[in-house]
XYZ file of C-alpha atoms in Angstrom:
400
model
C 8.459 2.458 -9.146
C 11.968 3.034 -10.449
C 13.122 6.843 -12.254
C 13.453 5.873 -15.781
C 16.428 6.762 -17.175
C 15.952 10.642 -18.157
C 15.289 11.249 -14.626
C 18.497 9.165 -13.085
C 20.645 10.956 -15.758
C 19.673 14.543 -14.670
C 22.330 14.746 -11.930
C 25.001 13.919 -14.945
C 23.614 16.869 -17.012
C 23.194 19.313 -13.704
C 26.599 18.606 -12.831
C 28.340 18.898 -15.928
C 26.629 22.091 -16.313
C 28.272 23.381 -13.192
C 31.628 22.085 -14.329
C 31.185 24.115 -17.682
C 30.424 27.311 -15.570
C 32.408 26.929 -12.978
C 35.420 26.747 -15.983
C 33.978 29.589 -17.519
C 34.415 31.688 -14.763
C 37.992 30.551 -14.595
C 38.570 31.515 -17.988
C 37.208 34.836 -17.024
C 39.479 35.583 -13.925
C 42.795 34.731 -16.241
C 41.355 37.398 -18.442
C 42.736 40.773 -19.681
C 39.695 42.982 -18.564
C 39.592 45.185 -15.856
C 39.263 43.275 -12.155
C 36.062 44.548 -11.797
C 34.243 43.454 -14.962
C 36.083 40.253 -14.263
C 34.522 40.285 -10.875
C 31.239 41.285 -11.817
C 31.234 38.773 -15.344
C 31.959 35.518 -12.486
C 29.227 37.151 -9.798
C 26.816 36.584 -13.028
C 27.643 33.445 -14.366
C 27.421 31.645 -10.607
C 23.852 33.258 -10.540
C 22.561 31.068 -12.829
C 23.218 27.799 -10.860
C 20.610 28.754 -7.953
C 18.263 30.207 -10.728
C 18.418 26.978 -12.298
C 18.026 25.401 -9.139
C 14.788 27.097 -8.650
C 13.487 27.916 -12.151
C 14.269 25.039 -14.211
C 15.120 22.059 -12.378
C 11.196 21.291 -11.306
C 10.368 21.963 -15.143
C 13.046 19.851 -16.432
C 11.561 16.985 -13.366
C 8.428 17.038 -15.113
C 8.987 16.427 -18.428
C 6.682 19.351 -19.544
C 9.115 21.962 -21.269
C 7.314 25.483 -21.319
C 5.406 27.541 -18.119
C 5.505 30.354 -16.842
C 8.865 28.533 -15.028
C 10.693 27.555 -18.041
C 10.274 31.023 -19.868
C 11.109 33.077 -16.841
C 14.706 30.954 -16.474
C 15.199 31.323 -20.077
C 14.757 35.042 -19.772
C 16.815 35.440 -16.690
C 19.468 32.997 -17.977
C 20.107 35.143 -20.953
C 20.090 38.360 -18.983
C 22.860 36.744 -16.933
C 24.630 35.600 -19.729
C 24.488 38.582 -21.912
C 25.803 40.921 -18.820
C 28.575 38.086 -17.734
C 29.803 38.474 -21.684
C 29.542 42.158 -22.475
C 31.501 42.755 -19.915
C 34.224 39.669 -20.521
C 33.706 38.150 -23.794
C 35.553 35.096 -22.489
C 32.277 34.496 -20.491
C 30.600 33.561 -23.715
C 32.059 29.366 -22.834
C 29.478 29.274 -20.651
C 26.867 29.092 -23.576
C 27.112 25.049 -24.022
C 25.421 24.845 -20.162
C 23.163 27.888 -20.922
C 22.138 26.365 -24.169
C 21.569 22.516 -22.539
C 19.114 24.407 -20.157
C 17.020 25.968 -22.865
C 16.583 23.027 -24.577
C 15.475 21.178 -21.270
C 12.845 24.031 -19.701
C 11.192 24.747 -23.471
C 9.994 23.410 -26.267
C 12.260 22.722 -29.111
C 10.948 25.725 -31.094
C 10.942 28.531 -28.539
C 14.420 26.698 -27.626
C 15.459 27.470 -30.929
C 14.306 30.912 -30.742
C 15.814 31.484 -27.629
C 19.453 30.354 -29.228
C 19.451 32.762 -31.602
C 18.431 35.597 -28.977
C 21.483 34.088 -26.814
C 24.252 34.135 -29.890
C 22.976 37.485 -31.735
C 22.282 39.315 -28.308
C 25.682 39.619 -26.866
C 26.900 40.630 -30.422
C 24.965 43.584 -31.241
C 26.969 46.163 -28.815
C 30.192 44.365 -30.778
C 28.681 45.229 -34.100
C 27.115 48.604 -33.362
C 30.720 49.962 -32.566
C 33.057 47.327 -34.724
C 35.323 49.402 -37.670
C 34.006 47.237 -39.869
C 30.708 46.147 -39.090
C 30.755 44.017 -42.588
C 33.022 41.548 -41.409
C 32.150 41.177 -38.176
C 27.902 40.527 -39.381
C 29.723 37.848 -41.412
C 31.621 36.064 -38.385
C 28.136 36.782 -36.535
C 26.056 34.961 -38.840
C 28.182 31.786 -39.431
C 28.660 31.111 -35.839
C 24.872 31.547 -35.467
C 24.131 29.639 -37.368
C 26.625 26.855 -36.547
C 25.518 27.192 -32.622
C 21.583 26.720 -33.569
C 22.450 23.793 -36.190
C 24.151 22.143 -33.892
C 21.664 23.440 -31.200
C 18.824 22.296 -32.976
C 20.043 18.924 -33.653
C 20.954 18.300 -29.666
C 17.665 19.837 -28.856
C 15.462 16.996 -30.971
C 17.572 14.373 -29.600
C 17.058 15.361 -26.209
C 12.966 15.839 -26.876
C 13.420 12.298 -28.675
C 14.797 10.850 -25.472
C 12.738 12.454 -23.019
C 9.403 11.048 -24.668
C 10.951 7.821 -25.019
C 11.725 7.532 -21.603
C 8.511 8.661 -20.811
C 6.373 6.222 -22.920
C 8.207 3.460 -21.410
C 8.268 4.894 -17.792
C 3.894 4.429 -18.612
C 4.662 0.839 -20.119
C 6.242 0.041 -17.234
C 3.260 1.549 -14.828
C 1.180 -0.560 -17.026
C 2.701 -3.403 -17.401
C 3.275 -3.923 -13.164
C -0.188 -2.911 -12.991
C -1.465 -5.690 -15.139
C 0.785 -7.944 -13.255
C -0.485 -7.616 -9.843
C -4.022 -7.907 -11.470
C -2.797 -11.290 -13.157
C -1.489 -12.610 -9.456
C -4.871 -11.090 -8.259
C -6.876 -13.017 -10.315
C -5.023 -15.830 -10.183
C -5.241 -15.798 -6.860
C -8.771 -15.325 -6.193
C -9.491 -18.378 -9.067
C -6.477 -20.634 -6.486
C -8.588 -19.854 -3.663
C -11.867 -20.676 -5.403
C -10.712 -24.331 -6.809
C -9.414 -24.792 -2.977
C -12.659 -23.749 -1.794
C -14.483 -25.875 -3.982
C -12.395 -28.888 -3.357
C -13.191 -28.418 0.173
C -16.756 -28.275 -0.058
C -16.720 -31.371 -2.259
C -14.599 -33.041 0.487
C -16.663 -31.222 3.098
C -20.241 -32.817 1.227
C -18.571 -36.276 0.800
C -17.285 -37.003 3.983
C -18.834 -34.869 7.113
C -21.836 -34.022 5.600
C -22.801 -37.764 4.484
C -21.062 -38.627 7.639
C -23.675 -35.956 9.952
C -26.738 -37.202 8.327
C -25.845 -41.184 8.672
C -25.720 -40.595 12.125
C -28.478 -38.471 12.698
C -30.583 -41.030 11.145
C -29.618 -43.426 13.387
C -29.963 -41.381 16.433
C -33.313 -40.278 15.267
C -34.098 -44.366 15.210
C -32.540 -45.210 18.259
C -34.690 -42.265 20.203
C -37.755 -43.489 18.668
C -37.495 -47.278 19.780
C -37.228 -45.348 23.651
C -39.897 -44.782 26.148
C -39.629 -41.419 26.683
C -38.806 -41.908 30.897
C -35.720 -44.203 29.657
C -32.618 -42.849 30.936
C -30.930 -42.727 27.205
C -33.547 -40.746 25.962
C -31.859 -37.897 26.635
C -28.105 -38.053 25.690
C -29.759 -39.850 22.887
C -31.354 -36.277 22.137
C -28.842 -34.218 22.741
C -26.585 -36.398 20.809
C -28.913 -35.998 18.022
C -29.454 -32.230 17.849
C -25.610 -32.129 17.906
C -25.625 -34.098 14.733
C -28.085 -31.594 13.503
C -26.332 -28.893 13.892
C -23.047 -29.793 13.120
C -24.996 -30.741 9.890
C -25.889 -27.722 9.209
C -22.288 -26.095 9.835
C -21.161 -28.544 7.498
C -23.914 -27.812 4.499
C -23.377 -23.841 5.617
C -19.824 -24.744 4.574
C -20.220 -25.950 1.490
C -22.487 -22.994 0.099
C -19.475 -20.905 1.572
C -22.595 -19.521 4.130
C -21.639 -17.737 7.506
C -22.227 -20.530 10.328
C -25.545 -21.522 10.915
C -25.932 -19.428 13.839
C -25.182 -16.311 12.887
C -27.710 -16.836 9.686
C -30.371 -17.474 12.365
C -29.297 -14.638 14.749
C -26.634 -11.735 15.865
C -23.675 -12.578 17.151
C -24.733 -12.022 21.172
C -28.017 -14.021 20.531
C -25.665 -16.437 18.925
C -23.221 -16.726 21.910
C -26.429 -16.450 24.193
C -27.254 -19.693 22.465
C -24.216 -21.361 22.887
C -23.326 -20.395 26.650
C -27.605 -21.930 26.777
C -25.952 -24.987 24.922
C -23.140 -25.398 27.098
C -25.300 -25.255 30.425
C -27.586 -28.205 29.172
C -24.753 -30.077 28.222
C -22.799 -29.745 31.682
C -25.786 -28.576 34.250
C -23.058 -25.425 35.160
C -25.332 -22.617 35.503
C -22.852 -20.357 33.417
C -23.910 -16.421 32.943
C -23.517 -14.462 29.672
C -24.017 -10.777 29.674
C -23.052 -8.264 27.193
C -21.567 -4.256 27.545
C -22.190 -1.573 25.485
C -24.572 -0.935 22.486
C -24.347 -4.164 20.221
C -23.312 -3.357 17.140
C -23.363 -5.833 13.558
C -19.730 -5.986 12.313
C -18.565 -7.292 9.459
C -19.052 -11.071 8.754
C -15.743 -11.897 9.043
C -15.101 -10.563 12.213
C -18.714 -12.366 13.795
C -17.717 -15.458 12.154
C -13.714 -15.503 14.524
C -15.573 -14.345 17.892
C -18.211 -16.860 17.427
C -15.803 -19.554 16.266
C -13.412 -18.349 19.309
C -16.765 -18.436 21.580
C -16.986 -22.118 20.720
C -13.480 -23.133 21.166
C -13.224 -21.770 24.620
C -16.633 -23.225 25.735
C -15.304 -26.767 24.338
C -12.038 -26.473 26.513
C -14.449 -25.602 29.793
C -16.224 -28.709 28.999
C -13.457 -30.884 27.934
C -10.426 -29.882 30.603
C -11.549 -27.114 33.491
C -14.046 -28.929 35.237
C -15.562 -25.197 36.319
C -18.400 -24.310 38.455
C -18.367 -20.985 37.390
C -17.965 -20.472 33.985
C -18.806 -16.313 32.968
C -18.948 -15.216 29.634
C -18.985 -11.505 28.143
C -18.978 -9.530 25.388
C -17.889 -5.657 25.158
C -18.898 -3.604 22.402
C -16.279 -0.454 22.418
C -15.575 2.389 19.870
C -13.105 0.691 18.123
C -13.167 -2.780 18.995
C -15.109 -5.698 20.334
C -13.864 -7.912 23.213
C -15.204 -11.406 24.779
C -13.873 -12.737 27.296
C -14.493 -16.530 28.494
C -13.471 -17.184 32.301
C -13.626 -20.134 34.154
C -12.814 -21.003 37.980
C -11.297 -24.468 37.025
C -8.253 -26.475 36.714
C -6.142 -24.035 34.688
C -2.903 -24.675 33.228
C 0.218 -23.041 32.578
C -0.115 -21.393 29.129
C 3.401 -21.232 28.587
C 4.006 -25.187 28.937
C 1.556 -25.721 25.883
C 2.813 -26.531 23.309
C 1.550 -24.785 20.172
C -0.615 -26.486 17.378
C -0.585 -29.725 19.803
C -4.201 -30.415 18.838
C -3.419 -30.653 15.500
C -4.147 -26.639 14.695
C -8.077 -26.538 15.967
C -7.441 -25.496 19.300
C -5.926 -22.187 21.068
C -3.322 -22.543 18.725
C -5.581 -21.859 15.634
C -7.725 -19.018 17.334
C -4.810 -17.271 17.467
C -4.102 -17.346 13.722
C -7.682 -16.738 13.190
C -7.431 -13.722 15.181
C -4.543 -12.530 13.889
C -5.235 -12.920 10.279
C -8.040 -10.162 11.049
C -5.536 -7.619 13.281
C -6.822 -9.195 16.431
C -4.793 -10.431 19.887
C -6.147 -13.440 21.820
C -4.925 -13.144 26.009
C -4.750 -16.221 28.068
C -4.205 -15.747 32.019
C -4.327 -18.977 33.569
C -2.174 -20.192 36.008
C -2.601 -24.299 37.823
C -5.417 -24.661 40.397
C -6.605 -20.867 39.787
C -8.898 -20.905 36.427
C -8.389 -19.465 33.123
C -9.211 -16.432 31.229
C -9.413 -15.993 27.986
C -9.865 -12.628 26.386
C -10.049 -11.728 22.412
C -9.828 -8.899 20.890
C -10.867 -7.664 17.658
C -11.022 -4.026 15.871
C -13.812 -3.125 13.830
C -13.400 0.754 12.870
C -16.746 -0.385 10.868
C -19.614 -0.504 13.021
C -23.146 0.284 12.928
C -26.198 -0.097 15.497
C -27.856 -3.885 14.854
C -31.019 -4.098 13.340
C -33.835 -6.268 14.713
């Protein structure tokens, strides 16, 4: 968030109060008094600069006048001030930044009080020894009381300004929070009418379109003897129908896949590597390392979608007789790795989002999306390998 303006315009006021002191102790060295009070009046007027520094500046950064801070620079400031002008009265120029700084380290009454301690103070020795003490109470008491009118006046607008700036530095907070909870919201209701349109597209099309045809293989396998050589891609055809049915109707209750409802995620990619051997006759091995663990949905939901994809590109383009497929439970991630001794390709000749988004292309934005990498070694004539990688600082043992 952005320094209101009180805090931006504190450099102005710190640095006009070293012009003011640095021209009072000018004023001082051109003076008639002895060298060494002149010397010893500057050596206490530069002191209060660093005591500032280290007293009052973090008071005057918080906007809480008072503390055991803001009275300790108040009582050192005077001290400084009274010694710089009892021993050259020309020092006494240097009240308008002394003054400033009690207004900004107390509250407006003790600032007050502290005004009149800071014009009577230096005074009294004057008085005590003046010829005629009369007149000089007299020229005492009007310039008090000009300095705290004056200071009194500078010190409410200064109070006025620093809650000001304050209550709008919180409107501000408030306001930006209530912002990013408007896009929040307004984001979460975008991505619910999508969703929704989806799974009314999802029920309308694939879902009608699943259960037309799984009617029809259902009547096509019951019209076969069962030792007719259709019956079985007739059956297979129709539990793929089935479950690509359910995917779909999984879907539209916005579900985790059917699988992973049924089982965890290594009984699930058991399942599918099983799935993938009846569809083929490869005799493909699965095996798993390390302790399984249940991770969060989202991340089961990418390495069994990623599983799928990979097993559908063995089937579809590496013409593999050994197809291996593993998963790797570590601390801090979870790794599976799908490796054929097929055709292979050259990775670097395919041309991203070529099959229209659903293929290696969009298990890579999958991946990503959840901090993951997705490795492809593969290389003409000498298989592939694909490797994915997700982190899961989550993890706990799976349950039975």
């Amino acid at each position: 968030m952005n320094r209101h303006e009180w805090e931006r315009g504190l450099l102005t006021w710190d640095l006009l109060s070293g012009v003011i002191l640095a021209a009072a102790a000018a004023v001082v060295w051109f003076d008639d008094e002895p060298r060494a009070d002149r010397v010893w009046s500057i050596a206490f007027l530069l002191a209060i600069p660093p005591l500032y520094a280290v007293l009052a500046r973090p008071v005057v950064r918080s906007g809480r006048p008072g503390g055991p801070r803001g009275f300790a620079y108040t009582a050192g400031a005077i001290g400084l001030f009274a010694a710089a002008t009892a021993l050259a009265p020309a020092a006494w120029c240097s009240a308008f930044a002394v003054i400033t700084h009690l207004f900004m380290v107390l509250p407006v009454g003790w600032a007050i009080a502290s005004v009149v301690v800071l014009s009577v103070g230096p005074a009294v020795p004057q008085l005590l020894t003046a010829e005629d003490p009369g007149r000089v109470a007299g020229g005492l008491l009007a310039n008090t009381l000009l300095i705290v009118t004056f200071s009194a006046a500078f010190g409410h607008w200064i109070e006025r300004i620093i809650r000001q700036s304050q209550e709008r530095a919180e409107l501000i907070e408030q306001l930006t929070a209530s912002r990013a909870e408007v896009a929040r919201l307004s984001r979460e209701a975008g991505v619910a009418a999508e969703r929704e349109r989806l799974a009314g597209e999802i029920h309308d099309t694939l879902a009608q379109g699943f259960t037309t045809i799984l009617m029809l293989l259902q009547g096509a396998e019951a019209r076969l003897d069962d030792g007719h050589p259709a019956r079985r891609p007739v059956e297979l055809a129709a539990r793929t129908a089935r479950e690509n049915l359910a995917e779909a109707r999984a879907l539209v209750a916005a579900l985790p896949p059917a699988p992973l409802q049924e089982a965890a995620l290594a009984d699930a990619i058991g399942r599918l590597v099983d799935r993938f051997a009846q569809d083929t006759g490869a005799v493909p091995r699965f095996e798993t390392e390390g302790t399984p663990r249940t991770l969060e949905p989202s991340l089961e939901v990418v390495l069994l979608r990623a599983a799928q994809e990979a097993l559908a590109n063995v089937r579809k383009h590496a013409a593999a007789s050994d197809v291996r497929v593993r998963l790797s439970y570590r601390a801090d991630e979870v790794r599976l790795l799908v490796s054929d001794d097929g055709r292979g390709f050259d990775p670097r000749a395919t041309a991203p989002g070529a099959d229209g988004g659903f293929g290696l292309a969009g298990m890579r934005r999958r991946v990503e999306q959840i901090g993951g990498t997705v490795e492809v070694a593969s290389a003409p004539g000498d298989g592939t390998a694909l490797t994915v990688t997700v982190p899961c600082a989550s993890m706990w043992p799976a349950t039975a």
